[in-house]
Tab-separated table of C-alpha atoms in Angstrom:
chain	number	residue	atom	x	y	z
A	1	UNK	CA	93.850	58.612	67.133
A	2	UNK	CA	92.865	59.936	70.558
A	3	UNK	CA	90.837	62.804	69.105
A	4	UNK	CA	89.139	60.439	66.669
A	5	UNK	CA	88.031	58.234	69.523
A	6	UNK	CA	86.838	61.250	71.507
A	7	UNK	CA	84.723	62.387	68.574
A	8	UNK	CA	83.128	58.989	68.004
A	9	UNK	CA	82.432	58.533	71.695
A	10	UNK	CA	80.816	61.977	71.951
A	11	UNK	CA	78.690	61.509	68.827
A	12	UNK	CA	77.606	58.093	70.037
A	13	UNK	CA	76.552	59.325	73.443
A	14	UNK	CA	74.756	62.381	72.070
A	15	UNK	CA	72.734	60.137	69.788
A	16	UNK	CA	71.863	57.810	72.629
A	17	UNK	CA	70.681	60.756	74.717
A	18	UNK	CA	68.271	61.841	72.005
A	19	UNK	CA	66.860	58.331	71.621
A	20	UNK	CA	67.036	56.495	74.925
A	21	UNK	CA	66.001	59.126	77.380
A	22	UNK	CA	63.400	61.248	75.667
A	23	UNK	CA	60.280	59.289	74.846
A	24	UNK	CA	57.720	62.088	74.505
A	25	UNK	CA	55.434	62.760	77.424
A	26	UNK	CA	52.554	63.315	75.003
A	27	UNK	CA	52.607	59.637	74.031
A	28	UNK	CA	52.368	58.511	77.630
A	29	UNK	CA	49.485	60.862	78.344
A	30	UNK	CA	47.697	59.926	75.155
A	31	UNK	CA	47.663	56.242	75.953
A	32	UNK	CA	46.303	56.929	79.427
A	33	UNK	CA	43.501	59.088	78.078
A	34	UNK	CA	42.627	56.869	75.137
A	35	UNK	CA	42.742	53.469	76.798
A	36	UNK	CA	42.300	54.066	80.517
A	37	UNK	CA	40.344	57.343	80.685
A	38	UNK	CA	42.690	58.899	83.232
A	39	UNK	CA	44.822	62.017	83.388
A	40	UNK	CA	47.396	60.222	85.526
A	41	UNK	CA	50.949	60.430	84.309
A	42	UNK	CA	53.143	57.358	84.131
A	43	UNK	CA	56.190	59.611	84.347
A	44	UNK	CA	55.412	59.932	88.037
A	45	UNK	CA	57.066	56.510	88.374
A	46	UNK	CA	60.532	57.822	89.218
A	47	UNK	CA	61.653	54.892	91.334
A	48	UNK	CA	62.867	52.548	88.568
A	49	UNK	CA	65.162	55.023	86.759
A	50	UNK	CA	66.364	56.465	90.060
A	51	UNK	CA	67.426	53.160	91.571
A	52	UNK	CA	68.946	51.931	88.321
A	53	UNK	CA	71.146	55.001	87.925
A	54	UNK	CA	72.892	53.966	91.130
A	55	UNK	CA	73.107	50.309	90.134
A	56	UNK	CA	74.209	51.253	86.609
A	57	UNK	CA	77.068	53.339	87.955
A	58	UNK	CA	78.345	50.451	90.096
A	59	UNK	CA	77.880	47.907	87.312
A	60	UNK	CA	79.623	50.184	84.811
A	61	UNK	CA	82.801	50.082	86.904
A	62	UNK	CA	82.750	46.291	86.942
A	63	UNK	CA	81.734	45.435	83.383
A	64	UNK	CA	82.452	48.600	81.411
A	65	UNK	CA	80.153	51.063	79.616
A	66	UNK	CA	79.409	48.866	76.609
A	67	UNK	CA	77.632	46.162	78.617
A	68	UNK	CA	75.600	48.677	80.603
A	69	UNK	CA	74.719	50.709	77.510
A	70	UNK	CA	73.601	47.657	75.532
A	71	UNK	CA	71.556	46.369	78.444
A	72	UNK	CA	69.954	49.743	79.094
A	73	UNK	CA	69.164	50.329	75.428
A	74	UNK	CA	67.718	46.841	75.026
A	75	UNK	CA	65.477	47.169	78.068
A	76	UNK	CA	64.294	50.644	77.112
A	77	UNK	CA	63.505	49.731	73.505
A	78	UNK	CA	61.874	46.491	74.628
A	79	UNK	CA	59.828	48.258	77.301
A	80	UNK	CA	58.506	50.842	74.829
A	81	UNK	CA	57.737	48.124	72.266
A	82	UNK	CA	55.942	45.905	74.770
A	83	UNK	CA	53.802	48.881	75.764
A	84	UNK	CA	52.139	48.513	72.362
A	85	UNK	CA	50.338	45.473	73.815
A	86	UNK	CA	48.883	47.522	76.688
A	87	UNK	CA	45.236	46.544	77.018
A	88	UNK	CA	45.434	46.565	80.807
A	89	UNK	CA	46.823	49.218	83.084
A	90	UNK	CA	49.033	46.727	84.884
A	91	UNK	CA	50.763	45.777	81.614
A	92	UNK	CA	51.534	49.424	80.856
A	93	UNK	CA	53.125	49.813	84.277
A	94	UNK	CA	55.190	46.644	83.809
A	95	UNK	CA	56.375	47.314	80.246
A	96	UNK	CA	56.714	51.058	79.888
A	97	UNK	CA	57.072	51.856	83.600
A	98	UNK	CA	59.264	49.066	85.003
A	99	UNK	CA	61.141	47.540	82.051
A	100	UNK	CA	61.490	50.841	80.215
A	101	UNK	CA	62.266	52.651	83.470
A	102	UNK	CA	65.120	50.273	84.269
A	103	UNK	CA	66.571	50.803	80.796
A	104	UNK	CA	66.180	54.556	81.184
A	105	UNK	CA	68.098	54.572	84.467
A	106	UNK	CA	70.921	52.424	83.101
A	107	UNK	CA	71.182	54.508	79.941
A	108	UNK	CA	71.260	57.846	81.757
A	109	UNK	CA	74.448	57.336	83.729
A	110	UNK	CA	76.645	55.870	80.955
A	111	UNK	CA	77.231	59.028	78.851
A	112	UNK	CA	78.065	61.127	81.898
A	113	UNK	CA	80.475	58.596	83.373
A	114	UNK	CA	82.330	58.047	80.093
A	115	UNK	CA	82.499	61.587	78.737
A	116	UNK	CA	84.196	63.048	81.821
A	117	UNK	CA	87.034	60.563	81.211
A	118	UNK	CA	87.435	61.359	77.517
A	119	UNK	CA	87.210	65.151	77.911
A	120	UNK	CA	89.101	66.222	81.053
A	121	UNK	CA	89.822	69.531	79.349
A	122	UNK	CA	86.139	70.413	78.788
A	123	UNK	CA	84.250	68.424	81.413
A	124	UNK	CA	81.518	70.981	81.918
A	125	UNK	CA	80.647	71.633	78.292
A	126	UNK	CA	80.748	68.001	77.222
A	127	UNK	CA	78.584	66.645	80.053
A	128	UNK	CA	76.262	69.633	79.649
A	129	UNK	CA	75.664	68.740	76.011
A	130	UNK	CA	75.072	65.106	76.907
A	131	UNK	CA	72.673	65.888	79.752
A	132	UNK	CA	71.038	68.541	77.557
A	133	UNK	CA	69.974	65.731	75.270
A	134	UNK	CA	67.571	64.645	77.976
A	135	UNK	CA	65.522	67.772	77.365
A	136	UNK	CA	66.327	68.375	73.707
A	137	UNK	CA	65.406	64.832	72.705
A	138	UNK	CA	61.783	65.394	73.644
A	139	UNK	CA	61.659	68.449	71.359
A	140	UNK	CA	62.788	66.250	68.463
A	141	UNK	CA	60.776	63.107	69.115
A	142	UNK	CA	57.516	64.744	70.235
A	143	UNK	CA	56.502	65.899	66.718
A	144	UNK	CA	57.356	62.468	65.316
A	145	UNK	CA	55.309	60.730	68.005
A	146	UNK	CA	52.393	63.109	67.516
A	147	UNK	CA	52.336	62.436	63.772
A	148	UNK	CA	52.507	58.688	64.350
A	149	UNK	CA	49.637	58.816	66.850
A	150	UNK	CA	47.498	60.635	64.294
A	151	UNK	CA	48.449	58.186	61.540
A	152	UNK	CA	48.565	54.747	63.161
A	153	UNK	CA	47.233	55.200	66.695
A	154	UNK	CA	48.820	55.216	70.121
A	155	UNK	CA	49.660	51.528	70.533
A	156	UNK	CA	51.306	51.233	67.122
A	157	UNK	CA	53.314	54.355	67.921
A	158	UNK	CA	54.817	52.556	70.902
A	159	UNK	CA	55.734	49.638	68.618
A	160	UNK	CA	57.390	51.745	65.907
A	161	UNK	CA	59.364	53.918	68.303
A	162	UNK	CA	60.351	50.941	70.460
A	163	UNK	CA	61.860	49.177	67.445
A	164	UNK	CA	63.649	52.351	66.327
A	165	UNK	CA	65.112	52.946	69.796
A	166	UNK	CA	66.211	49.337	70.067
A	167	UNK	CA	68.084	49.410	66.742
A	168	UNK	CA	69.791	52.755	67.356
A	169	UNK	CA	70.889	51.989	70.917
A	170	UNK	CA	72.228	48.535	70.071
A	171	UNK	CA	74.270	49.847	67.138
A	172	UNK	CA	75.693	52.832	69.008
A	173	UNK	CA	76.260	50.802	72.160
A	174	UNK	CA	78.812	48.655	70.344
A	175	UNK	CA	81.146	51.652	70.028
A	176	UNK	CA	81.240	52.529	73.712
A	177	UNK	CA	84.533	52.331	75.555
A	178	UNK	CA	86.492	54.006	78.323
A	179	UNK	CA	89.876	55.605	77.652
A	180	UNK	CA	92.920	54.158	79.410
A	181	UNK	CA	93.303	55.111	83.056
A	182	UNK	CA	94.624	58.642	83.494
A	183	UNK	CA	94.243	59.501	79.812
A	184	UNK	CA	94.397	63.120	78.687
A	185	UNK	CA	94.427	64.846	75.269
A	186	UNK	CA	97.768	65.318	73.570
A	187	UNK	CA	99.309	68.680	74.431
A	188	UNK	CA	96.817	69.477	77.188
A	189	UNK	CA	98.019	70.282	80.690
A	190	UNK	CA	95.642	71.313	83.504
A	191	UNK	CA	95.962	74.959	84.443
A	192	UNK	CA	96.779	75.984	87.996
A	193	UNK	CA	93.153	77.021	88.470
A	194	UNK	CA	91.859	73.653	87.248
A	195	UNK	CA	94.266	71.779	89.480
A	196	UNK	CA	93.275	73.779	92.541
A	197	UNK	CA	89.614	72.911	92.005
A	198	UNK	CA	90.161	69.185	91.476
A	199	UNK	CA	90.930	66.312	93.794
A	200	UNK	CA	94.384	64.800	93.574
A	201	UNK	CA	93.142	61.210	93.294
A	202	UNK	CA	90.133	59.045	92.438
A	203	UNK	CA	87.725	58.282	95.280
A	204	UNK	CA	85.580	55.192	95.578
A	205	UNK	CA	81.893	55.602	96.365
A	206	UNK	CA	82.488	54.619	99.984
A	207	UNK	CA	85.322	57.110	100.374
A	208	UNK	CA	83.300	59.892	98.758
A	209	UNK	CA	80.378	59.311	101.130
A	210	UNK	CA	82.716	59.823	104.085
A	211	UNK	CA	83.552	63.351	102.951
A	212	UNK	CA	81.372	66.352	103.761
A	213	UNK	CA	81.899	67.565	100.208
A	214	UNK	CA	79.754	64.772	98.732
A	215	UNK	CA	76.865	65.755	100.978
A	216	UNK	CA	77.407	69.428	100.148
A	217	UNK	CA	77.142	68.682	96.407
A	218	UNK	CA	74.034	66.543	97.065
A	219	UNK	CA	72.475	69.473	98.923
A	220	UNK	CA	73.438	71.908	96.161
A	221	UNK	CA	71.647	69.756	93.594
A	222	UNK	CA	68.654	69.236	95.904
A	223	UNK	CA	68.145	72.956	96.614
A	224	UNK	CA	68.589	74.026	92.995
A	225	UNK	CA	66.203	71.318	91.807
A	226	UNK	CA	63.603	72.214	94.450
A	227	UNK	CA	63.492	75.805	93.200
A	228	UNK	CA	63.147	74.944	89.529
A	229	UNK	CA	60.757	72.043	89.896
A	230	UNK	CA	58.475	74.155	92.084
A	231	UNK	CA	57.917	76.399	89.070
A	232	UNK	CA	57.643	73.473	86.660
A	233	UNK	CA	54.916	71.831	88.748
A	234	UNK	CA	52.812	75.043	88.886
A	235	UNK	CA	53.693	76.820	85.634
A	236	UNK	CA	50.294	76.969	83.936
A	237	UNK	CA	48.204	77.990	86.992
A	238	UNK	CA	50.934	80.396	88.105
A	239	UNK	CA	50.928	82.120	84.718
A	240	UNK	CA	47.132	82.303	84.732
A	241	UNK	CA	47.014	83.808	88.225
A	242	UNK	CA	49.837	86.318	87.976
A	243	UNK	CA	49.557	87.385	84.331
A	244	UNK	CA	45.806	86.862	83.960
A	245	UNK	CA	46.148	84.857	80.739
A	246	UNK	CA	43.890	82.106	79.437
A	247	UNK	CA	44.701	78.415	79.722
A	248	UNK	CA	45.662	78.291	76.030
A	249	UNK	CA	48.092	81.212	76.360
A	250	UNK	CA	49.497	79.727	79.581
A	251	UNK	CA	50.173	76.446	77.767
A	252	UNK	CA	52.127	78.315	75.086
A	253	UNK	CA	54.106	80.134	77.772
A	254	UNK	CA	54.926	76.802	79.418
A	255	UNK	CA	56.228	75.430	76.116
A	256	UNK	CA	58.507	78.411	75.522
A	257	UNK	CA	59.796	78.528	79.091
A	258	UNK	CA	60.525	74.801	79.094
A	259	UNK	CA	63.147	75.267	76.382
A	260	UNK	CA	65.227	77.003	79.036
A	261	UNK	CA	65.727	73.656	80.778
A	262	UNK	CA	67.659	72.205	77.825
A	263	UNK	CA	69.467	75.487	77.048
A	264	UNK	CA	70.583	75.905	80.652
A	265	UNK	CA	72.109	72.432	80.827
A	266	UNK	CA	74.538	73.337	78.064
A	267	UNK	CA	75.013	77.055	78.799
A	268	UNK	CA	75.802	76.886	82.520
A	269	UNK	CA	77.956	73.778	82.087
A	270	UNK	CA	79.960	75.586	79.397
A	271	UNK	CA	80.300	78.653	81.632
A	272	UNK	CA	81.496	76.462	84.522
A	273	UNK	CA	84.607	75.487	82.543
A	274	UNK	CA	85.683	79.129	82.681
A	275	UNK	CA	84.475	80.433	86.040
A	276	UNK	CA	84.540	77.102	88.001
A	277	UNK	CA	81.567	75.002	89.150
A	278	UNK	CA	81.410	76.761	92.535
A	279	UNK	CA	81.018	80.219	91.031
A	280	UNK	CA	78.511	78.891	88.502
A	281	UNK	CA	76.214	77.609	91.254
A	282	UNK	CA	76.703	80.857	93.177
A	283	UNK	CA	75.634	82.900	90.132
A	284	UNK	CA	72.627	80.647	89.548
A	285	UNK	CA	71.517	80.983	93.182
A	286	UNK	CA	71.971	84.758	93.181
A	287	UNK	CA	70.006	85.018	89.943
A	288	UNK	CA	67.159	82.968	91.366
A	289	UNK	CA	66.961	85.155	94.485
A	290	UNK	CA	66.068	88.123	92.281
A	291	UNK	CA	63.887	86.144	89.876
A	292	UNK	CA	61.723	84.525	92.552
A	293	UNK	CA	61.470	87.731	94.601
A	294	UNK	CA	60.239	89.915	91.721
A	295	UNK	CA	58.230	87.248	89.867
A	296	UNK	CA	54.970	87.958	91.809
A	297	UNK	CA	55.123	91.603	90.682
A	298	UNK	CA	55.232	90.764	86.958
A	299	UNK	CA	51.903	91.067	85.157
A	300	UNK	CA	52.867	90.862	81.471
A	301	UNK	CA	52.918	87.471	79.782
A	302	UNK	CA	56.067	88.141	77.727
A	303	UNK	CA	58.200	89.225	80.679
A	304	UNK	CA	56.915	86.396	82.846
A	305	UNK	CA	57.831	83.890	80.146
A	306	UNK	CA	61.356	85.296	80.022
A	307	UNK	CA	61.733	85.091	83.799
A	308	UNK	CA	60.437	81.507	83.853
A	309	UNK	CA	62.816	80.681	80.991
A	310	UNK	CA	65.799	81.912	83.025
A	311	UNK	CA	64.618	80.068	86.151
A	312	UNK	CA	64.443	76.840	84.151
A	313	UNK	CA	67.872	77.591	82.703
A	314	UNK	CA	69.183	77.557	86.268
A	315	UNK	CA	67.231	74.379	86.973
A	316	UNK	CA	68.777	72.642	83.970
A	317	UNK	CA	72.149	74.176	84.739
A	318	UNK	CA	72.327	72.194	87.961
A	319	UNK	CA	72.078	68.921	86.064
A	320	UNK	CA	74.478	70.059	83.355
A	321	UNK	CA	77.147	71.244	85.805
A	322	UNK	CA	76.956	68.692	88.629
A	323	UNK	CA	78.481	65.685	86.746
A	324	UNK	CA	81.648	67.694	86.088
A	325	UNK	CA	81.522	69.026	89.665
A	326	UNK	CA	81.482	65.449	91.004
A	327	UNK	CA	84.309	64.409	88.664
A	328	UNK	CA	86.385	67.406	89.763
A	329	UNK	CA	86.007	66.633	93.463
A	330	UNK	CA	86.156	62.819	93.433
A	331	UNK	CA	87.984	61.956	90.224
A	332	UNK	CA	86.549	60.592	86.964
A	333	UNK	CA	87.194	56.892	87.572
A	334	UNK	CA	84.208	56.233	89.845
A	335	UNK	CA	81.997	59.144	88.851
A	336	UNK	CA	79.311	56.698	87.661
A	337	UNK	CA	78.280	55.389	91.078
A	338	UNK	CA	79.225	58.623	92.880
A	339	UNK	CA	77.052	60.819	90.673
A	340	UNK	CA	74.430	58.104	90.274
A	341	UNK	CA	73.790	58.126	94.013
A	342	UNK	CA	73.938	61.921	94.057
A	343	UNK	CA	70.973	61.973	91.677
A	344	UNK	CA	68.763	60.811	94.545
A	345	UNK	CA	68.653	64.552	95.305
A	346	UNK	CA	66.587	64.888	92.115
A	347	UNK	CA	64.080	62.327	93.373
A	348	UNK	CA	63.695	63.928	96.799
A	349	UNK	CA	63.382	67.407	95.288
A	350	UNK	CA	60.768	66.157	92.803
A	351	UNK	CA	58.559	65.329	95.777
A	352	UNK	CA	59.450	68.114	98.205
A	353	UNK	CA	59.465	71.116	95.838
A	354	UNK	CA	55.992	70.669	94.291
A	355	UNK	CA	54.424	69.774	97.646
A	356	UNK	CA	55.951	72.850	99.282
A	357	UNK	CA	54.720	75.399	96.731
A	358	UNK	CA	51.298	73.745	96.449
A	359	UNK	CA	50.853	73.765	100.226
A	360	UNK	CA	51.916	77.391	100.583
A	361	UNK	CA	49.670	78.414	97.673
A	362	UNK	CA	46.698	76.675	99.250
A	363	UNK	CA	47.433	78.101	102.704
A	364	UNK	CA	48.099	81.709	101.671
A	365	UNK	CA	45.688	81.862	98.744
A	366	UNK	CA	48.319	83.205	96.336
A	367	UNK	CA	51.765	82.417	94.954
A	368	UNK	CA	53.430	85.577	96.274
A	369	UNK	CA	54.386	84.199	99.681
A	370	UNK	CA	55.573	80.877	98.259
A	371	UNK	CA	57.819	82.548	95.689
A	372	UNK	CA	59.318	84.830	98.326
A	373	UNK	CA	60.044	81.822	100.550
A	374	UNK	CA	61.892	80.150	97.659
A	375	UNK	CA	63.880	83.357	97.154
A	376	UNK	CA	64.853	83.222	100.832
A	377	UNK	CA	65.909	79.584	100.520
A	378	UNK	CA	68.085	80.514	97.530
A	379	UNK	CA	69.688	83.290	99.580
A	380	UNK	CA	70.668	80.847	102.319
A	381	UNK	CA	71.822	78.351	99.688
A	382	UNK	CA	74.516	80.729	98.445
A	383	UNK	CA	76.597	79.747	101.473
A	384	UNK	CA	77.196	76.267	100.062
A	385	UNK	CA	79.109	77.172	96.871
A	386	UNK	CA	81.063	79.756	98.860
A	387	UNK	CA	82.190	77.220	101.464
A	388	UNK	CA	82.660	74.016	99.468
A	389	UNK	CA	86.185	73.010	98.428
A	390	UNK	CA	87.596	69.825	96.886
A	391	UNK	CA	88.603	67.163	99.419
A	392	UNK	CA	92.305	67.128	100.222
A	393	UNK	CA	94.313	64.081	101.264
A	394	UNK	CA	97.976	63.559	102.159
A	395	UNK	CA	98.583	61.885	98.787
A	396	UNK	CA	96.842	64.624	96.782
A	397	UNK	CA	98.407	65.301	93.459
A	398	UNK	CA	99.594	61.743	92.917
A	399	UNK	CA	97.035	60.813	90.257
A	400	UNK	CA	98.790	58.936	87.461
A	401	UNK	CA	98.771	60.774	84.131
A	402	UNK	CA	99.163	59.125	80.747
A	403	UNK	CA	100.048	61.765	78.161
A	404	UNK	CA	98.836	60.346	74.851
A	405	UNK	CA	98.091	56.623	74.564
A	406	UNK	CA	99.137	54.477	71.706
A	407	UNK	CA	96.742	52.750	69.334
A	408	UNK	CA	97.319	49.507	71.258
A	409	UNK	CA	96.320	51.180	74.513
A	410	UNK	CA	93.153	52.639	73.031
A	411	UNK	CA	92.243	49.215	71.716
A	412	UNK	CA	92.679	47.743	75.170
A	413	UNK	CA	95.771	45.701	74.266
A	414	UNK	CA	98.179	45.248	77.139
A	415	UNK	CA	101.910	44.729	76.528
C-alpha cells in the first residue's frame, strides 16, 4: 500500500511539473511582438512566483498540499486563459504575469515539499526528477504551443493551453497527500552515512534561520546560480564572439546547451544520493573552475556547446540537489517554507549574475576577463561544501520513526 501511494504521488507531481510550470517562453514573446511590438519578456517578472513560493510553503504546512496544489493550479490555468483577452499591456501583466505568476509560485513548492517525505530513501533522485520537469516541460509544450500559434493565433493559444492546464492540475491535485509523520518505506533503514549527514529532528523555519547552515546553503545556491545564469544571459553573443559563428548557428548552440539544465537537475541529484550533497556541490564547483577558466580559449562551436552544456548541467544540478540538501539538514516536515525562502537566492542571482558579466564585458571589451573572474569565484566557493555540516542539537537522533503505516494511517484515519 505504501509503495502504491508513493508511485501515485510521484506520477501526479511529475505530471503537474510538466503542465503547471512550463508554459513556453516562445508564446510569451510572440504575444509581445504581435500585439505590443516589443521584445520585452514577461518572464522578467520574477517577483510573483518568488514571493508565492515562500507563502506556499507556509500555507502548505497549515492546510496540506492538496489545497495549495489546487489553488496554484487553478490560478495558473486561469491566468493563462485570461491572457487570451490581452488587448492591453496592463491586462497581460495582470493575467499572465500576476495571476499566473502566483499560481506558478504556489505550484512549484508543492512537489518538492511532498516528495522528500514520501521518498526518504531517494531524496536526491526524486526531487531532481520533479525539479527537472521545470526545464523538461518547456521542451514538450513548446512544439505544441508553436503549432497552435500557427494554426489559431497567439491569443487562442493562451485560451486552449489555459483550459488544458486547468483541467490537468485540478484532476491531479485531488490525489495529493502527505504521508504520516515519520513515515519510511517498509524494510528501509538509513545507512550510517545517511544518518551522519542528516539532522536528528525537524526544524521550523524560524529555527532554521537561526542556524549558520541555512545561510550557508542559501549562499551555495546563490553562487552556483550566479555562475550558470551568467552564461545563460549571454549565451548567443558569447558564442558569436568566442567561436565566430553566425547568429543562426549561435541560436542552435543555445538550444542544445540549454538541455543541460534539465539533464543536470536529474543527474546531479541522483549522484548526490550516493556521494552526499556536500560532495556533489564540491564536484560541481571544481568542474566549473576548469570550465570557466578554459572557455575563453575554445574556438570551435562543437566543443563550446559541450562546455556550455556541462556548465548548465551544474546550474540545474544546484536546483535538483538543494531541496534534498535542505531536507537532510532541517528535516522533511517543514521543508516547504524552509526551501521556499531559500529560493530567494535564485532571485538575487538572476539579477546579480547577468549584471556582473555584462558590466565586465562592457568594461574589458571581451568575455575573457569576466569568465576568469567567475572561475575565481567558483574556486573560493569550494570552501562552503567543505565546511558545511548538518546542525546538531542535544536531542539529535530523537526523530520519531514509523516503520510501515497501515491503510488507515495512509487514509488519514486516526484511532
